[in-house]
mmCIF file of C-alpha atoms and ligand atoms in Angstrom:
data_model
loop_
_atom_site.group_PDB
_atom_site.id
_atom_site.type_symbol
_atom_site.label_atom_id
_atom_site.label_comp_id
_atom_site.label_asym_id
_atom_site.label_seq_id
_atom_site.Cartn_x
_atom_site.Cartn_y
_atom_site.Cartn_z
ATOM 1 C CA MET A 1165 -42.478 -13.578 8.270
ATOM 2 C CA SER A 1166 -41.494 -11.359 5.401
ATOM 3 C CA ALA A 1167 -44.056 -10.032 2.913
ATOM 4 C CA THR A 1168 -44.418 -11.032 -0.715
ATOM 5 C CA ILE A 1169 -42.956 -8.117 -2.668
ATOM 6 C CA ILE A 1170 -45.387 -6.982 -5.352
ATOM 7 C CA ASP A 1171 -43.499 -6.730 -8.631
ATOM 8 C CA GLY A 1172 -45.071 -3.779 -10.429
ATOM 9 C CA LYS A 1173 -42.582 -3.928 -13.283
ATOM 10 C CA LYS A 1174 -43.607 -7.485 -14.095
ATOM 11 C CA VAL A 1175 -47.358 -6.828 -13.879
ATOM 12 C CA ALA A 1176 -46.967 -3.660 -15.980
ATOM 13 C CA LYS A 1177 -44.980 -5.575 -18.594
ATOM 14 C CA ASP A 1178 -47.661 -8.283 -18.824
ATOM 15 C CA ILE A 1179 -50.302 -5.590 -19.376
ATOM 16 C CA THR A 1180 -48.309 -3.714 -22.031
ATOM 17 C CA GLU A 1181 -47.390 -6.940 -23.850
ATOM 18 C CA ALA A 1182 -51.088 -7.782 -24.156
ATOM 19 C CA LEU A 1183 -51.714 -4.260 -25.480
ATOM 20 C CA ARG A 1184 -49.114 -4.696 -28.205
ATOM 21 C CA GLN A 1185 -51.415 -7.170 -29.938
ATOM 22 C CA GLU A 1186 -54.376 -4.823 -29.625
ATOM 23 C CA VAL A 1187 -52.320 -2.044 -31.205
ATOM 24 C CA GLU A 1188 -51.449 -4.381 -34.099
ATOM 25 C CA ALA A 1189 -55.126 -5.261 -34.558
ATOM 26 C CA LEU A 1190 -56.043 -1.561 -34.633
ATOM 27 C CA LYS A 1191 -53.336 -0.820 -37.185
ATOM 28 C CA ALA A 1192 -54.713 -3.600 -39.391
ATOM 29 C CA LYS A 1193 -57.979 -1.655 -39.342
ATOM 30 C CA GLY A 1194 -56.165 1.543 -40.323
ATOM 31 C CA VAL A 1195 -56.137 3.127 -36.848
ATOM 32 C CA VAL A 1196 -52.809 4.075 -35.266
ATOM 33 C CA PRO A 1197 -53.454 4.895 -31.589
ATOM 34 C CA GLY A 1198 -52.156 8.396 -30.868
ATOM 35 C CA LEU A 1199 -51.386 9.964 -27.495
ATOM 36 C CA ALA A 1200 -50.756 13.703 -27.244
ATOM 37 C CA VAL A 1201 -48.566 14.495 -24.262
ATOM 38 C CA VAL A 1202 -48.513 18.162 -23.269
ATOM 39 C CA LEU A 1203 -45.598 19.345 -21.169
ATOM 40 C CA VAL A 1204 -45.504 22.981 -20.118
ATOM 41 C CA GLY A 1205 -42.137 24.280 -18.915
ATOM 42 C CA GLU A 1206 -39.089 22.536 -17.542
ATOM 43 C CA ASN A 1207 -40.107 20.775 -14.296
ATOM 44 C CA PRO A 1208 -37.415 18.045 -14.087
ATOM 45 C CA ALA A 1209 -39.707 15.364 -12.584
ATOM 46 C CA SER A 1210 -42.382 16.094 -15.212
ATOM 47 C CA LYS A 1211 -39.808 15.883 -18.011
ATOM 48 C CA LYS A 1212 -38.726 12.483 -16.734
ATOM 49 C CA TYR A 1213 -42.314 11.181 -16.492
ATOM 50 C CA VAL A 1214 -43.135 12.484 -19.971
ATOM 51 C CA SER A 1215 -40.052 10.882 -21.459
ATOM 52 C CA SER A 1216 -40.975 7.475 -19.904
ATOM 53 C CA LYS A 1217 -44.502 7.786 -21.275
ATOM 54 C CA GLU A 1218 -43.188 8.605 -24.745
ATOM 55 C CA LYS A 1219 -40.746 5.690 -24.707
ATOM 56 C CA THR A 1220 -43.442 3.223 -23.671
ATOM 57 C CA CYS A 1221 -45.733 4.537 -26.433
ATOM 58 C CA GLU A 1222 -43.026 4.006 -29.029
ATOM 59 C CA SER A 1223 -42.230 0.509 -27.803
ATOM 60 C CA LEU A 1224 -45.894 -0.474 -28.275
ATOM 61 C CA GLY A 1225 -46.438 1.174 -31.636
ATOM 62 C CA ILE A 1226 -48.609 3.933 -30.149
ATOM 63 C CA LYS A 1227 -47.860 7.266 -31.794
ATOM 64 C CA SER A 1228 -46.646 9.743 -29.222
ATOM 65 C CA LEU A 1229 -47.432 13.294 -30.280
ATOM 66 C CA GLY A 1230 -45.268 15.435 -28.022
ATOM 67 C CA ASN A 1231 -46.264 19.019 -27.345
ATOM 68 C CA LYS A 1232 -43.518 20.682 -25.328
ATOM 69 C CA ILE A 1233 -44.360 24.305 -24.801
ATOM 70 C CA PRO A 1234 -42.577 27.053 -22.849
ATOM 71 C CA GLU A 1235 -43.042 27.916 -19.171
ATOM 72 C CA ASN A 1236 -44.482 31.349 -20.065
ATOM 73 C CA THR A 1237 -47.323 29.923 -22.210
ATOM 74 C CA THR A 1238 -50.573 31.781 -21.476
ATOM 75 C CA GLN A 1239 -53.822 30.117 -20.409
ATOM 76 C CA GLU A 1240 -55.327 31.216 -23.705
ATOM 77 C CA GLU A 1241 -52.551 29.566 -25.723
ATOM 78 C CA LEU A 1242 -52.840 26.347 -23.737
ATOM 79 C CA MET A 1243 -56.629 26.286 -24.147
ATOM 80 C CA LYS A 1244 -56.185 26.779 -27.897
ATOM 81 C CA LEU A 1245 -53.750 23.845 -28.018
ATOM 82 C CA ILE A 1246 -56.252 21.627 -26.156
ATOM 83 C CA ASP A 1247 -58.964 22.691 -28.588
ATOM 84 C CA ASN A 1248 -56.749 21.726 -31.548
ATOM 85 C CA LEU A 1249 -55.938 18.335 -29.987
ATOM 86 C CA ASN A 1250 -59.632 17.713 -29.211
ATOM 87 C CA ASN A 1251 -60.362 18.202 -32.910
ATOM 88 C CA ASP A 1252 -57.396 16.251 -34.300
ATOM 89 C CA PRO A 1253 -58.515 12.793 -35.491
ATOM 90 C CA LYS A 1254 -54.961 11.407 -35.142
ATOM 91 C CA VAL A 1255 -55.110 12.116 -31.403
ATOM 92 C CA HIS A 1256 -57.039 9.521 -29.375
ATOM 93 C CA GLY A 1257 -55.784 10.491 -25.941
ATOM 94 C CA ILE A 1258 -54.658 13.785 -24.400
ATOM 95 C CA LEU A 1259 -52.466 13.995 -21.338
ATOM 96 C CA VAL A 1260 -51.469 17.312 -19.803
ATOM 97 C CA GLN A 1261 -48.615 16.637 -17.414
ATOM 98 C CA LEU A 1262 -49.275 18.067 -13.947
ATOM 99 C CA PRO A 1263 -48.405 20.171 -12.083
ATOM 100 C CA LEU A 1264 -48.743 23.099 -14.453
ATOM 101 C CA PRO A 1265 -46.773 26.311 -13.807
ATOM 102 C CA LYS A 1266 -48.473 28.394 -11.101
ATOM 103 C CA HIS A 1267 -49.916 31.039 -13.444
ATOM 104 C CA LEU A 1268 -52.024 28.443 -15.280
ATOM 105 C CA ASN A 1269 -55.465 27.205 -14.221
ATOM 106 C CA GLU A 1270 -55.284 23.393 -14.051
ATOM 107 C CA LYS A 1271 -59.001 22.953 -13.427
ATOM 108 C CA GLU A 1272 -59.969 24.863 -16.532
ATOM 109 C CA VAL A 1273 -57.569 22.725 -18.574
ATOM 110 C CA MET A 1274 -58.912 19.440 -17.144
ATOM 111 C CA HIS A 1275 -62.463 20.564 -17.951
ATOM 112 C CA ALA A 1276 -61.467 21.434 -21.527
ATOM 113 C CA ILE A 1277 -60.105 18.001 -22.518
ATOM 114 C CA SER A 1278 -62.688 16.116 -24.535
ATOM 115 C CA ALA A 1279 -64.278 13.311 -22.443
ATOM 116 C CA ALA A 1280 -63.571 10.818 -25.254
ATOM 117 C CA LYS A 1281 -59.832 11.643 -25.069
ATOM 118 C CA ASP A 1282 -59.452 11.984 -21.284
ATOM 119 C CA VAL A 1283 -57.000 9.078 -20.887
ATOM 120 C CA ASP A 1284 -55.693 10.460 -17.585
ATOM 121 C CA GLY A 1285 -59.226 10.170 -16.195
ATOM 122 C CA PHE A 1286 -58.951 13.511 -14.372
ATOM 123 C CA GLY A 1287 -61.811 15.313 -16.102
ATOM 124 C CA PRO A 1288 -65.319 15.784 -14.649
ATOM 125 C CA ASP A 1289 -66.927 13.273 -17.014
ATOM 126 C CA SER A 1290 -64.442 10.498 -16.142
ATOM 127 C CA LEU A 1291 -64.544 11.188 -12.405
ATOM 128 C CA GLY A 1292 -68.347 11.498 -12.458
ATOM 129 C CA ARG A 1293 -68.608 8.120 -14.171
ATOM 130 C CA LEU A 1294 -66.364 6.635 -11.510
ATOM 131 C CA VAL A 1295 -68.731 7.841 -8.783
ATOM 132 C CA LEU A 1296 -71.721 6.608 -10.782
ATOM 133 C CA ASP A 1297 -70.126 3.171 -11.422
ATOM 134 C CA GLU A 1298 -70.515 3.770 -15.139
ATOM 135 C CA PRO A 1299 -67.881 2.753 -17.707
ATOM 136 C CA GLY A 1300 -65.297 5.456 -18.359
ATOM 137 C CA PHE A 1301 -61.586 6.186 -18.217
ATOM 138 C CA LEU A 1302 -60.209 5.335 -14.789
ATOM 139 C CA PRO A 1303 -57.355 7.436 -13.388
ATOM 140 C CA CYS A 1304 -54.192 5.484 -14.175
ATOM 141 C CA THR A 1305 -52.491 5.220 -10.787
ATOM 142 C CA PRO A 1306 -55.554 4.050 -8.811
ATOM 143 C CA HIS A 1307 -56.466 1.644 -11.609
ATOM 144 C CA GLY A 1308 -52.897 0.305 -11.548
ATOM 145 C CA CYS A 1309 -53.101 -0.258 -7.786
ATOM 146 C CA MET A 1310 -56.267 -2.322 -8.235
ATOM 147 C CA LYS A 1311 -54.544 -4.384 -10.946
ATOM 148 C CA LEU A 1312 -51.660 -5.094 -8.567
ATOM 149 C CA LEU A 1313 -54.044 -6.364 -5.868
ATOM 150 C CA GLU A 1314 -55.846 -8.503 -8.445
ATOM 151 C CA SER A 1315 -52.582 -9.926 -9.827
ATOM 152 C CA TYR A 1316 -51.542 -11.093 -6.372
ATOM 153 C CA GLY A 1317 -54.947 -12.572 -5.550
ATOM 154 C CA VAL A 1318 -55.901 -9.940 -2.966
ATOM 155 C CA ASP A 1319 -59.694 -9.641 -3.213
ATOM 156 C CA PRO A 1320 -60.948 -6.460 -1.488
ATOM 157 C CA LYS A 1321 -64.402 -7.994 -0.882
ATOM 158 C CA GLY A 1322 -65.266 -7.893 2.810
ATOM 159 C CA LYS A 1323 -61.868 -6.442 3.741
ATOM 160 C CA HIS A 1324 -61.200 -3.235 5.612
ATOM 161 C CA ALA A 1325 -59.292 -0.925 3.278
ATOM 162 C CA VAL A 1326 -57.675 2.220 4.634
ATOM 163 C CA VAL A 1327 -56.629 4.953 2.209
ATOM 164 C CA VAL A 1328 -54.296 7.602 3.593
ATOM 165 C CA GLY A 1329 -54.638 10.701 1.407
ATOM 166 C CA ARG A 1330 -57.656 12.294 -0.232
ATOM 167 C CA SER A 1331 -56.327 13.785 -3.453
ATOM 168 C CA VAL A 1332 -58.591 13.969 -6.485
ATOM 169 C CA ILE A 1333 -56.124 12.004 -8.604
ATOM 170 C CA VAL A 1334 -55.223 9.200 -6.187
ATOM 171 C CA GLY A 1335 -56.863 9.018 -2.747
ATOM 172 C CA LYS A 1336 -60.487 9.636 -3.692
ATOM 173 C CA PRO A 1337 -60.540 7.456 -6.834
ATOM 174 C CA ILE A 1338 -58.764 4.535 -5.187
ATOM 175 C CA ALA A 1339 -61.261 4.653 -2.304
ATOM 176 C CA LEU A 1340 -64.111 4.484 -4.831
ATOM 177 C CA LEU A 1341 -62.513 1.571 -6.705
ATOM 178 C CA LEU A 1342 -62.017 -0.370 -3.464
ATOM 179 C CA LEU A 1343 -65.638 0.342 -2.566
ATOM 180 C CA ARG A 1344 -66.685 -0.907 -6.016
ATOM 181 C CA GLN A 1345 -64.873 -4.168 -5.178
ATOM 182 C CA HIS A 1346 -66.894 -4.441 -1.925
ATOM 183 C CA ALA A 1347 -64.273 -3.343 0.596
ATOM 184 C CA THR A 1348 -65.224 -1.351 3.670
ATOM 185 C CA VAL A 1349 -63.262 1.838 3.118
ATOM 186 C CA THR A 1350 -61.862 4.412 5.522
ATOM 187 C CA ILE A 1351 -60.273 7.551 4.054
ATOM 188 C CA CYS A 1352 -57.722 9.265 6.300
ATOM 189 C CA HIS A 1353 -55.999 12.609 5.831
ATOM 190 C CA SER A 1354 -54.005 15.265 7.643
ATOM 191 C CA ARG A 1355 -56.819 15.998 10.124
ATOM 192 C CA THR A 1356 -57.463 12.360 11.056
ATOM 193 C CA PRO A 1357 -56.776 11.685 14.733
ATOM 194 C CA ASP A 1358 -55.448 8.227 15.665
ATOM 195 C CA LEU A 1359 -53.913 7.605 12.250
ATOM 196 C CA LYS A 1360 -51.770 4.775 13.603
ATOM 197 C CA GLU A 1361 -54.773 3.008 15.182
ATOM 198 C CA THR A 1362 -56.754 3.312 11.962
ATOM 199 C CA CYS A 1363 -53.882 1.989 9.836
ATOM 200 C CA LEU A 1364 -53.509 -0.954 12.216
ATOM 201 C CA LYS A 1365 -57.068 -2.017 11.304
ATOM 202 C CA ALA A 1366 -56.286 -2.112 7.561
ATOM 203 C CA ASP A 1367 -56.348 -5.413 5.692
ATOM 204 C CA ILE A 1368 -55.464 -3.273 2.652
ATOM 205 C CA LEU A 1369 -53.504 -0.099 3.269
ATOM 206 C CA CYS A 1370 -53.048 2.438 0.464
ATOM 207 C CA ALA A 1371 -50.615 5.237 1.225
ATOM 208 C CA ALA A 1372 -50.885 8.357 -0.915
ATOM 209 C CA VAL A 1373 -49.722 11.232 1.254
ATOM 210 C CA GLY A 1374 -46.460 12.266 -0.369
ATOM 211 C CA LYS A 1375 -44.422 12.261 2.870
ATOM 212 C CA ALA A 1376 -41.301 10.109 2.982
ATOM 213 C CA GLU A 1377 -41.753 7.007 5.192
ATOM 214 C CA MET A 1378 -44.519 8.648 7.213
ATOM 215 C CA ILE A 1379 -46.358 5.347 7.719
ATOM 216 C CA LYS A 1380 -44.284 3.392 10.189
ATOM 217 C CA GLY A 1381 -43.632 -0.322 10.182
ATOM 218 C CA ASP A 1382 -45.519 -0.840 13.457
ATOM 219 C CA TRP A 1383 -48.669 0.756 11.937
ATOM 220 C CA ILE A 1384 -49.105 -2.277 9.678
ATOM 221 C CA LYS A 1385 -51.524 -5.079 10.577
ATOM 222 C CA GLU A 1386 -49.961 -8.558 10.347
ATOM 223 C CA GLY A 1387 -50.592 -9.962 6.870
ATOM 224 C CA ALA A 1388 -51.959 -6.730 5.360
ATOM 225 C CA ALA A 1389 -51.561 -5.811 1.687
ATOM 226 C CA VAL A 1390 -49.683 -2.506 1.550
ATOM 227 C CA ILE A 1391 -49.835 -0.376 -1.586
ATOM 228 C CA ASP A 1392 -47.396 2.520 -1.448
ATOM 229 C CA ILE A 1393 -48.215 5.266 -3.928
ATOM 230 C CA GLY A 1394 -45.671 7.778 -2.585
ATOM 231 C CA ILE A 1395 -42.583 8.788 -4.526
ATOM 232 C CA ASN A 1396 -40.340 10.945 -2.345
ATOM 233 C CA VAL A 1397 -36.719 11.952 -2.728
ATOM 234 C CA LYS A 1398 -34.842 11.993 0.591
ATOM 235 C CA GLU A 1399 -32.051 14.439 1.402
ATOM 236 C CA ASP A 1400 -29.448 11.818 0.472
ATOM 237 C CA GLY A 1401 -31.118 11.489 -2.951
ATOM 238 C CA LYS A 1402 -32.680 8.097 -2.165
ATOM 239 C CA LEU A 1403 -36.138 7.433 -3.610
ATOM 240 C CA VAL A 1404 -38.601 6.208 -0.973
ATOM 241 C CA GLY A 1405 -42.331 5.741 -0.604
ATOM 242 C CA ASP A 1406 -44.766 6.907 2.069
ATOM 243 C CA VAL A 1407 -44.270 3.666 4.018
ATOM 244 C CA GLU A 1408 -41.262 2.639 6.071
ATOM 245 C CA PHE A 1409 -40.618 -0.290 3.740
ATOM 246 C CA GLU A 1410 -37.939 -2.330 5.532
ATOM 247 C CA LYS A 1411 -39.927 -2.528 8.780
ATOM 248 C CA ALA A 1412 -43.352 -2.764 7.138
ATOM 249 C CA LYS A 1413 -42.334 -5.763 5.039
ATOM 250 C CA GLU A 1414 -41.701 -7.776 8.215
ATOM 251 C CA ARG A 1415 -45.399 -7.471 9.118
ATOM 252 C CA ALA A 1416 -47.229 -7.132 5.801
ATOM 253 C CA GLY A 1417 -48.470 -10.042 3.715
ATOM 254 C CA PHE A 1418 -47.894 -8.138 0.462
ATOM 255 C CA ILE A 1419 -46.111 -4.858 -0.135
ATOM 256 C CA THR A 1420 -45.161 -2.700 -3.120
ATOM 257 C CA PRO A 1421 -41.573 -1.420 -3.247
ATOM 258 C CA VAL A 1422 -40.617 2.127 -4.281
ATOM 259 C CA PRO A 1423 -39.423 2.237 -7.002
ATOM 260 C CA GLY A 1424 -40.755 -0.744 -8.962
ATOM 261 C CA GLY A 1425 -44.208 -1.067 -7.395
ATOM 262 C CA VAL A 1426 -47.023 1.300 -8.342
ATOM 263 C CA GLY A 1427 -44.907 3.566 -10.613
ATOM 264 C CA PRO A 1428 -44.680 1.301 -13.673
ATOM 265 C CA MET A 1429 -48.414 0.586 -13.401
ATOM 266 C CA THR A 1430 -49.372 4.227 -13.971
ATOM 267 C CA ILE A 1431 -47.811 4.178 -17.431
ATOM 268 C CA ALA A 1432 -49.227 0.737 -18.251
ATOM 269 C CA MET A 1433 -52.769 1.899 -17.447
ATOM 270 C CA LEU A 1434 -52.231 5.085 -19.468
ATOM 271 C CA MET A 1435 -51.364 2.887 -22.450
ATOM 272 C CA TYR A 1436 -54.453 0.793 -21.708
ATOM 273 C CA ASN A 1437 -56.689 3.885 -21.694
ATOM 274 C CA THR A 1438 -55.111 5.161 -24.927
ATOM 275 C CA VAL A 1439 -55.784 1.860 -26.693
ATOM 276 C CA GLU A 1440 -59.374 1.891 -25.353
ATOM 277 C CA ALA A 1441 -59.818 5.452 -26.669
ATOM 278 C CA ALA A 1442 -58.537 4.401 -30.094
ATOM 279 C CA LYS A 1443 -60.753 1.274 -30.146
ATOM 280 C CA ALA A 1444 -63.793 3.446 -29.461
ATOM 281 C CA THR A 1445 -63.200 5.291 -32.753
ATOM 282 C CA VAL A 1446 -63.381 2.110 -34.860
ATOM 283 C CA LYS A 1447 -66.776 1.893 -36.495
HETATM 284 N N1 GUN B 2413 -48.289 14.225 -12.512
HETATM 285 C C1 GUN B 2413 -48.014 13.241 -11.637
HETATM 286 N N2 GUN B 2413 -48.702 12.120 -11.963
HETATM 287 C C2 GUN B 2413 -49.413 12.409 -13.058
HETATM 288 C C3 GUN B 2413 -50.311 11.658 -13.869
HETATM 289 O O1 GUN B 2413 -50.608 10.493 -13.637
HETATM 290 N N3 GUN B 2413 -50.837 12.322 -14.926
HETATM 291 C C4 GUN B 2413 -50.544 13.623 -15.191
HETATM 292 N N4 GUN B 2413 -51.129 14.181 -16.226
HETATM 293 N N5 GUN B 2413 -49.731 14.341 -14.458
HETATM 294 C C5 GUN B 2413 -49.168 13.733 -13.408
#
């Protein structure tokens, strides 16, 4: 049996369409949601992501305040820019596109973004709230993955979820969100022995390793929901995920394609967080 292909573009569109009305309602109250996107340097992938984010903002009536600054920007200059954005009432959300050039200290920047404007959800306040199960901005990609499961009726409650990857921006937060939804969660990483055996136990498998097709089709449990967060460019230029899609889809119950699965959800949830940040400023 072949898996149901999870259509991230469709789910993302439904979410952004609903946001359009919220943006209109905010504008009627005199608040135009504003997202400041900071791009340092010329990383081609980052430029592409930033341009997609800006386009989606515009299409929803969210004001995109682009801040494209040169590769050789100093830490001091970047910190000053963040300080200005923190204090600018037109800016409701701040996103600093990662990775930053090597000479800059990402952690210091993430700590500097005001908690009320941390729409990426990467700052200590947002991540602390996630651990504490308190309301706060959720990191966009993990939040988007949870929305995909929900949209396709996959309830994590009582299921065994396996997360491959332990990054601060994907692996760890998605594990916490699955736990919040009452899954039993195993987090695997590069030092995990028996990765295949562990993956085979997964009712929900989330792959966030960043290695092209590393998770093989025969590692998938029959009927599992497979969420592929990887975006890898192969030598022939083809875009693939972390999961061997063609083989995995013969065993999975649900699977996200790459592209068109998790990717569009990241931007949709960023828009969601930006609208939430703007709503919080309405008295
Ligand atoms: N780089 C890759 N993904 C992301 C993301 O979701 N947010 C930011 N700020 N940078 C990224």
